Amino acid sequence: MRSIWNGAISFGLVSIPIKLVNATESHSISFRQIHNEDGGRIRYRKVCELEDREVTQSEIGKGYEDADGTIIPITDEDLAQLPIPTARTIEIVAFVPADRIDPLQMDAAYYLAASGAPAAKPYTLLREALKRSNKVAIAKFALRGRERLGMLRVVGDAIAMHGLLWPDEVRAPEGVAPDTGVTVRDKELDLADALMDTLGEVDLEDLHDEYREAVEEVIAAKAAGEAPPEAPEPAAGGKVLDLMAALESSVRAAKESRGEHAEVRPLSERKTARAAPKQTGGKKSTSTAATSAAAKKTAAKKTTASSARKSTAKSTQGSTKNTAASKSTAKSAAAKSTAAKSTAAKKPTAKKSTTSRKRPA
């Protein structure tokens, strides 16, 4: 990659020679201005307004226009000799947690490449220090005629720098939010939450520029002398009259597109389901769950019927045994009674007279 700036990182008393290269590239399709009548290119010519003639690039310099219209020439040598340390140096001024950086401040991204073998050791030191601290470095540097703010962080095995806007360059969001009082109901939040759950997450690697692809198809068709592809019917727009209906339709459409059953559950039920432990076997489809439930009900009915038959059989057997036991007990009692009567009849009466002799006279 071609470097766009050469300098050094100032890390305390440590100096790291680096090269600045662009970390991003644009794949957008560029168009030329043409004359509609004959297709001729429209070009801009740089003309000196005092001499009224076209000038070459080597004759063009920089100048600052004062309030009264006076032009003050500024040369590259003037800018190179600025009395600031960041003219050729990325000066690290602090280390802060990454969440301290407002994404609104993020600007262009660059990679910082080590310049030469002597830079390898201090470059690696700074990279590993950033990794271990879980922080980002805030730095100041000068690029393209002005001083800028930057954020250094680790990307893979490299150090990347994001240009940051100065805090006073970020506008406050005044007048952006609705200025009327709006009440959002819990049911609407439930549906919005269901829609977010249904859409789920996405791998950014799977996303691509469909607009650019469509433009390329138009260009290819026109180059081949064919008619460009027709545009699809635009989606129905307009005002949202029923927010609940729109949310329900969105949830249903999102679920159907994924082959899921379009069912909207209250937020409390979804939270309970999330808290429950997940099954190892993965998600089951609606049809599989229904088949499983039916099988369980059938098995339950069979088990109940079988239990009832066993219970009836046991009851009958128990009744028979009880009847036999009762008859046996009755016979035994009768036998005992008869034996007792027989024993009583055989006892002698002398026992009574013996007892009477023990009484005092």
Short mmCIF file of C-alpha atoms in Angstrom, two decimals, residues 28-358:
data_model
loop_
_atom_site.label_atom_id
_atom_site.label_comp_id
_atom_site.label_asym_id
_atom_site.label_seq_id
_atom_site.Cartn_x
_atom_site.Cartn_y
_atom_site.Cartn_z
CA SER A 28 -18.33 3.21 -5.69
CA ILE A 29 -18.78 3.74 -9.42
CA SER A 30 -17.63 7.11 -10.73
CA PHE A 31 -19.39 8.99 -13.51
CA ARG A 32 -18.08 11.65 -15.90
CA GLN A 33 -19.93 14.76 -16.90
CA ILE A 34 -20.86 14.68 -20.58
CA HIS A 35 -22.62 16.88 -23.10
CA ASN A 36 -26.10 15.36 -23.56
CA GLU A 37 -26.31 16.28 -27.26
CA ASP A 38 -23.17 14.54 -28.49
CA GLY A 39 -21.74 12.70 -25.45
CA GLY A 40 -18.62 14.85 -25.34
CA ARG A 41 -16.71 15.08 -22.05
CA ILE A 42 -17.22 18.20 -19.96
CA ARG A 43 -13.87 19.34 -18.54
CA TYR A 44 -12.89 22.11 -16.19
CA ARG A 45 -10.02 24.38 -17.08
CA LYS A 46 -8.06 26.32 -14.48
CA VAL A 47 -7.86 29.90 -15.63
CA CYS A 48 -6.11 32.83 -13.98
CA GLU A 49 -8.73 35.51 -13.61
CA LEU A 50 -6.13 38.31 -13.85
CA GLU A 51 -4.44 37.11 -17.03
CA ASP A 52 -7.52 35.33 -18.43
CA ARG A 53 -5.52 32.32 -19.54
CA GLU A 54 -5.34 28.63 -18.63
CA VAL A 55 -2.48 27.73 -16.26
CA THR A 56 -0.68 24.44 -15.60
CA GLN A 57 -0.60 22.57 -12.28
CA SER A 58 2.99 23.63 -11.63
CA GLU A 59 1.88 27.25 -11.66
CA ILE A 60 -0.79 26.73 -8.98
CA GLY A 61 -0.12 27.33 -5.29
CA LYS A 62 -2.10 28.00 -2.07
CA GLY A 63 -3.49 31.23 -0.76
CA TYR A 64 -5.65 32.39 2.13
CA GLU A 65 -8.42 34.84 1.39
CA ASP A 66 -8.67 37.54 4.05
CA ALA A 67 -11.92 39.14 5.16
CA ASP A 68 -11.42 42.04 2.78
CA GLY A 69 -10.75 39.75 -0.18
CA THR A 70 -6.98 40.03 -0.10
CA ILE A 71 -5.17 36.79 -1.02
CA ILE A 72 -2.20 35.89 1.21
CA PRO A 73 0.11 33.31 -0.46
CA ILE A 74 1.07 30.28 1.70
CA THR A 75 3.81 27.95 0.47
CA ASP A 76 4.53 24.32 1.37
CA GLU A 77 7.73 25.52 3.04
CA ASP A 78 5.66 27.77 5.31
CA LEU A 79 3.56 24.83 6.42
CA ALA A 80 6.58 22.52 6.84
CA GLN A 81 8.18 24.98 9.24
CA LEU A 82 5.18 25.34 11.54
CA PRO A 83 6.36 25.70 15.17
CA ILE A 84 4.30 22.74 16.44
CA PRO A 85 5.52 19.23 17.33
CA THR A 86 2.78 17.50 15.36
CA ALA A 87 3.97 18.77 11.97
CA ARG A 88 5.76 15.46 11.31
CA THR A 89 4.88 13.56 14.48
CA ILE A 90 1.86 11.69 15.82
CA GLU A 91 2.05 12.81 19.44
CA ILE A 92 0.27 10.53 21.93
CA VAL A 93 -1.24 12.66 24.69
CA ALA A 94 -3.33 10.16 26.68
CA PHE A 95 -4.66 6.61 27.00
CA VAL A 96 -8.40 6.15 27.63
CA PRO A 97 -11.00 3.34 27.54
CA ALA A 98 -12.44 2.83 24.06
CA ASP A 99 -16.00 3.54 25.20
CA ARG A 100 -14.97 7.11 26.01
CA ILE A 101 -14.85 7.86 22.28
CA ASP A 102 -18.14 9.03 20.79
CA PRO A 103 -18.72 7.26 17.43
CA LEU A 104 -19.88 10.61 16.04
CA GLN A 105 -16.27 11.77 16.23
CA MET A 106 -14.94 8.93 14.06
CA ASP A 107 -13.47 10.04 10.74
CA ALA A 108 -11.12 8.44 8.19
CA ALA A 109 -9.14 5.31 9.14
CA TYR A 110 -5.44 4.67 8.54
CA TYR A 111 -2.89 1.94 9.20
CA LEU A 112 0.41 2.86 10.82
CA ALA A 113 3.21 0.82 9.24
CA ALA A 114 6.63 0.50 10.87
CA SER A 115 9.20 2.34 8.76
CA GLY A 116 12.35 0.22 8.65
CA ALA A 117 13.84 -2.45 10.89
CA PRO A 118 14.72 -0.09 13.81
CA ALA A 119 11.01 0.69 14.22
CA ALA A 120 9.98 -2.94 14.73
CA LYS A 121 10.84 -3.14 18.45
CA PRO A 122 9.17 0.09 19.66
CA TYR A 123 6.22 -0.53 17.31
CA THR A 124 5.64 -3.96 18.84
CA LEU A 125 6.06 -2.51 22.34
CA LEU A 126 3.32 0.07 21.77
CA ARG A 127 1.02 -2.53 20.18
CA GLU A 128 1.37 -4.99 23.07
CA ALA A 129 0.95 -2.20 25.64
CA LEU A 130 -2.32 -1.18 24.00
CA LYS A 131 -3.49 -4.80 23.98
CA ARG A 132 -2.73 -5.39 27.64
CA SER A 133 -4.24 -2.14 28.85
CA ASN A 134 -7.49 -2.58 26.87
CA LYS A 135 -7.26 1.13 26.10
CA VAL A 136 -6.83 3.33 23.06
CA ALA A 137 -4.31 6.11 22.59
CA ILE A 138 -5.42 9.67 21.89
CA ALA A 139 -2.98 11.54 19.67
CA LYS A 140 -2.56 14.78 17.76
CA PHE A 141 -1.10 14.99 14.26
CA ALA A 142 -0.98 17.35 11.29
CA LEU A 143 -2.20 16.23 7.88
CA ARG A 144 -3.24 18.10 4.74
CA GLY A 145 -2.68 21.54 6.15
CA ARG A 146 -4.31 21.26 9.55
CA GLU A 147 -3.83 19.63 12.95
CA ARG A 148 -6.09 16.72 13.67
CA LEU A 149 -7.10 14.47 16.54
CA GLY A 150 -6.58 10.72 16.28
CA MET A 151 -7.28 7.46 18.11
CA LEU A 152 -4.80 4.59 17.95
CA ARG A 153 -5.97 1.02 18.49
CA VAL A 154 -4.80 -2.50 17.67
CA VAL A 155 -6.23 -4.28 14.61
CA GLY A 156 -4.78 -7.77 14.27
CA ASP A 157 -1.02 -7.35 14.43
CA ALA A 158 -1.09 -3.73 13.26
CA ILE A 159 -1.80 -0.36 14.83
CA ALA A 160 -4.63 1.55 13.22
CA MET A 161 -5.41 5.23 13.64
CA HIS A 162 -8.88 6.72 13.31
CA GLY A 163 -9.05 10.40 12.60
CA LEU A 164 -11.32 12.10 15.12
CA LEU A 165 -13.29 15.29 14.77
CA TRP A 166 -12.59 17.89 17.39
CA PRO A 167 -15.36 17.96 20.01
CA ASP A 168 -16.53 21.38 18.83
CA GLU A 169 -16.98 19.98 15.30
CA VAL A 170 -19.74 17.60 16.43
CA ARG A 171 -23.13 19.25 16.44
CA ALA A 172 -25.52 18.82 19.35
CA PRO A 173 -28.74 16.95 18.41
CA GLU A 174 -30.95 19.95 19.11
CA GLY A 175 -34.21 20.03 17.20
CA VAL A 176 -33.74 16.51 15.85
CA ALA A 177 -35.94 14.48 18.20
CA PRO A 178 -39.75 14.88 18.02
CA ASP A 179 -40.86 17.89 20.03
CA THR A 180 -44.32 16.46 20.74
CA GLY A 181 -45.17 14.26 23.69
CA VAL A 182 -45.47 10.61 22.62
CA THR A 183 -46.49 7.67 24.80
CA VAL A 184 -45.28 4.22 23.82
CA ARG A 185 -47.34 1.32 25.19
CA ASP A 186 -45.88 -1.89 26.57
CA LYS A 187 -47.56 -3.94 23.83
CA GLU A 188 -45.86 -1.83 21.19
CA LEU A 189 -42.51 -2.34 22.91
CA ASP A 190 -43.24 -6.09 23.04
CA LEU A 191 -43.80 -6.17 19.30
CA ALA A 192 -40.72 -4.05 18.63
CA ASP A 193 -38.70 -6.40 20.81
CA ALA A 194 -40.14 -9.41 18.97
CA LEU A 195 -39.19 -7.85 15.63
CA MET A 196 -35.63 -7.24 16.88
CA ASP A 197 -35.39 -10.85 18.10
CA THR A 198 -36.68 -12.15 14.77
CA LEU A 199 -34.29 -10.12 12.67
CA GLY A 200 -31.50 -11.22 15.01
CA GLU A 201 -27.84 -10.61 14.26
CA VAL A 202 -25.94 -10.54 10.99
CA ASP A 203 -22.42 -11.27 9.84
CA LEU A 204 -21.20 -8.05 8.27
CA GLU A 205 -19.14 -10.10 5.81
CA ASP A 206 -22.42 -11.29 4.25
CA LEU A 207 -23.54 -7.75 3.39
CA HIS A 208 -22.69 -6.25 0.01
CA ASP A 209 -23.45 -3.19 -2.09
CA GLU A 210 -26.57 -4.12 -4.07
CA TYR A 211 -26.86 -0.62 -5.50
CA ARG A 212 -23.41 -0.84 -7.10
CA GLU A 213 -24.25 -4.27 -8.54
CA ALA A 214 -27.45 -2.91 -10.06
CA VAL A 215 -25.56 0.03 -11.59
CA GLU A 216 -23.03 -2.39 -13.08
CA GLU A 217 -25.86 -4.38 -14.66
CA VAL A 218 -27.27 -1.22 -16.20
CA ILE A 219 -23.83 -0.28 -17.58
CA ALA A 220 -23.29 -3.77 -19.01
CA ALA A 221 -26.71 -3.80 -20.67
CA LYS A 222 -26.22 -0.35 -22.20
CA ALA A 223 -22.75 -1.30 -23.44
CA ALA A 224 -24.20 -4.37 -25.15
CA GLY A 225 -26.96 -2.32 -26.77
CA GLU A 226 -29.66 -3.99 -24.66
CA ALA A 227 -32.43 -2.53 -22.59
CA PRO A 228 -31.50 -2.06 -18.94
CA PRO A 229 -33.23 -4.31 -16.42
CA GLU A 230 -36.59 -3.10 -15.20
CA ALA A 231 -36.88 -1.73 -11.70
CA PRO A 232 -39.07 -3.68 -9.24
CA GLU A 233 -42.30 -2.21 -7.97
CA PRO A 234 -41.54 0.25 -5.18
CA ALA A 235 -42.62 -0.75 -1.70
CA ALA A 236 -45.83 0.77 -0.48
CA GLY A 237 -45.07 3.86 1.56
CA GLY A 238 -47.09 6.49 3.33
CA LYS A 239 -47.97 7.31 6.88
CA VAL A 240 -48.11 4.65 9.57
CA LEU A 241 -51.73 4.81 10.70
CA ASP A 242 -51.75 1.71 12.93
CA LEU A 243 -48.38 1.15 14.56
CA MET A 244 -49.44 -2.11 16.22
CA ALA A 245 -50.66 -3.58 12.93
CA ALA A 246 -47.48 -2.48 11.17
CA LEU A 247 -45.31 -4.08 13.87
CA GLU A 248 -47.31 -7.32 13.83
CA SER A 249 -47.06 -7.50 10.04
CA SER A 250 -43.33 -6.86 10.22
CA VAL A 251 -42.81 -9.63 12.80
CA ARG A 252 -44.95 -12.03 10.77
CA ALA A 253 -43.11 -11.27 7.53
CA ALA A 254 -39.71 -11.61 9.19
CA LYS A 255 -40.62 -14.97 10.72
CA GLU A 256 -42.12 -16.31 7.50
CA SER A 257 -39.01 -15.30 5.57
CA ARG A 258 -37.01 -17.51 7.94
CA GLY A 259 -39.48 -20.38 7.75
CA GLU A 260 -40.66 -19.89 11.32
CA HIS A 261 -44.17 -19.92 12.73
CA ALA A 262 -45.41 -16.34 12.99
CA GLU A 263 -46.37 -16.13 16.66
CA VAL A 264 -45.95 -13.01 18.78
CA ARG A 265 -45.51 -13.69 22.49
CA PRO A 266 -45.66 -11.13 25.31
CA LEU A 267 -42.36 -9.75 26.52
CA SER A 268 -42.68 -11.47 29.93
CA GLU A 269 -42.99 -14.90 28.29
CA ARG A 270 -40.00 -14.28 26.06
CA LYS A 271 -37.90 -13.24 29.06
CA THR A 272 -38.95 -16.42 30.90
CA ALA A 273 -38.05 -18.51 27.88
CA ARG A 274 -34.66 -16.80 27.64
CA ALA A 275 -33.96 -17.46 31.34
CA ALA A 276 -34.73 -21.19 30.96
CA PRO A 277 -31.72 -23.43 30.13
CA LYS A 278 -31.32 -24.14 26.44
CA GLN A 279 -31.67 -27.69 25.15
CA THR A 280 -28.53 -29.22 23.74
CA GLY A 281 -30.33 -30.63 20.76
CA GLY A 282 -30.97 -27.21 19.26
CA LYS A 283 -34.22 -25.62 18.13
CA LYS A 284 -37.15 -27.78 17.08
CA SER A 285 -39.50 -26.78 14.34
CA THR A 286 -43.19 -26.19 15.05
CA SER A 287 -44.28 -29.34 13.22
CA THR A 288 -41.78 -31.47 15.15
CA ALA A 289 -42.93 -30.00 18.45
CA ALA A 290 -46.58 -30.68 17.59
CA THR A 291 -45.81 -34.30 16.61
CA SER A 292 -43.87 -34.78 19.83
CA ALA A 293 -46.74 -33.35 21.90
CA ALA A 294 -49.26 -35.62 20.19
CA ALA A 295 -47.03 -38.65 20.79
CA LYS A 296 -46.69 -37.73 24.46
CA LYS A 297 -50.50 -37.38 24.82
CA THR A 298 -51.06 -40.79 23.15
CA ALA A 299 -48.44 -42.39 25.40
CA ALA A 300 -50.04 -40.77 28.44
CA LYS A 301 -53.48 -42.15 27.47
CA LYS A 302 -52.04 -45.64 26.97
CA THR A 303 -50.29 -45.46 30.33
CA THR A 304 -53.50 -44.33 32.06
CA ALA A 305 -55.53 -47.09 30.49
CA SER A 306 -52.92 -49.70 31.36
CA SER A 307 -52.74 -48.42 34.92
CA ALA A 308 -56.53 -48.57 35.20
CA ARG A 309 -56.61 -52.18 33.99
CA LYS A 310 -53.84 -53.17 36.41
CA SER A 311 -55.59 -51.39 39.26
CA THR A 312 -58.88 -53.18 38.47
CA ALA A 313 -57.13 -56.54 38.32
CA LYS A 314 -55.38 -55.94 41.60
CA SER A 315 -58.63 -54.83 43.19
CA THR A 316 -60.41 -57.98 42.00
CA GLN A 317 -57.63 -60.22 43.22
CA GLY A 318 -57.58 -58.40 46.53
CA SER A 319 -61.34 -58.79 46.91
CA THR A 320 -61.11 -62.54 46.23
CA LYS A 321 -58.31 -62.95 48.73
CA ASN A 322 -60.22 -60.95 51.31
CA THR A 323 -63.30 -63.13 50.86
CA ALA A 324 -61.27 -66.32 51.28
CA ALA A 325 -59.52 -64.89 54.30
CA SER A 326 -62.85 -63.93 55.86
CA LYS A 327 -64.22 -67.46 55.39
CA SER A 328 -61.04 -68.95 56.84
CA THR A 329 -61.19 -66.58 59.81
CA ALA A 330 -64.81 -67.44 60.46
CA LYS A 331 -64.09 -71.19 60.39
CA SER A 332 -61.15 -70.72 62.74
CA ALA A 333 -63.26 -68.66 65.15
CA ALA A 334 -65.99 -71.30 65.15
CA ALA A 335 -63.45 -74.02 65.82
CA LYS A 336 -61.96 -72.09 68.70
CA SER A 337 -65.38 -71.48 70.20
CA THR A 338 -66.27 -75.18 70.03
CA ALA A 339 -62.93 -76.13 71.61
CA ALA A 340 -63.47 -73.62 74.39
CA LYS A 341 -66.92 -75.02 75.17
CA SER A 342 -65.57 -78.57 75.21
CA THR A 343 -62.78 -77.61 77.61
CA ALA A 344 -65.18 -75.85 79.91
CA ALA A 345 -67.42 -78.90 80.00
CA LYS A 346 -64.55 -81.23 80.94
CA LYS A 347 -63.29 -79.13 83.91
CA PRO A 348 -64.08 -80.71 87.39
CA THR A 349 -66.21 -78.86 89.96
CA ALA A 350 -63.61 -79.50 92.70
CA LYS A 351 -61.89 -76.32 91.71
CA LYS A 352 -64.79 -74.32 93.10
CA SER A 353 -64.65 -76.07 96.50
CA THR A 354 -60.90 -75.45 96.71
CA THR A 355 -61.42 -71.84 96.18
CA SER A 356 -64.11 -71.72 98.89
CA ARG A 357 -61.78 -73.32 101.47
CA LYS A 358 -59.33 -70.43 101.17
#
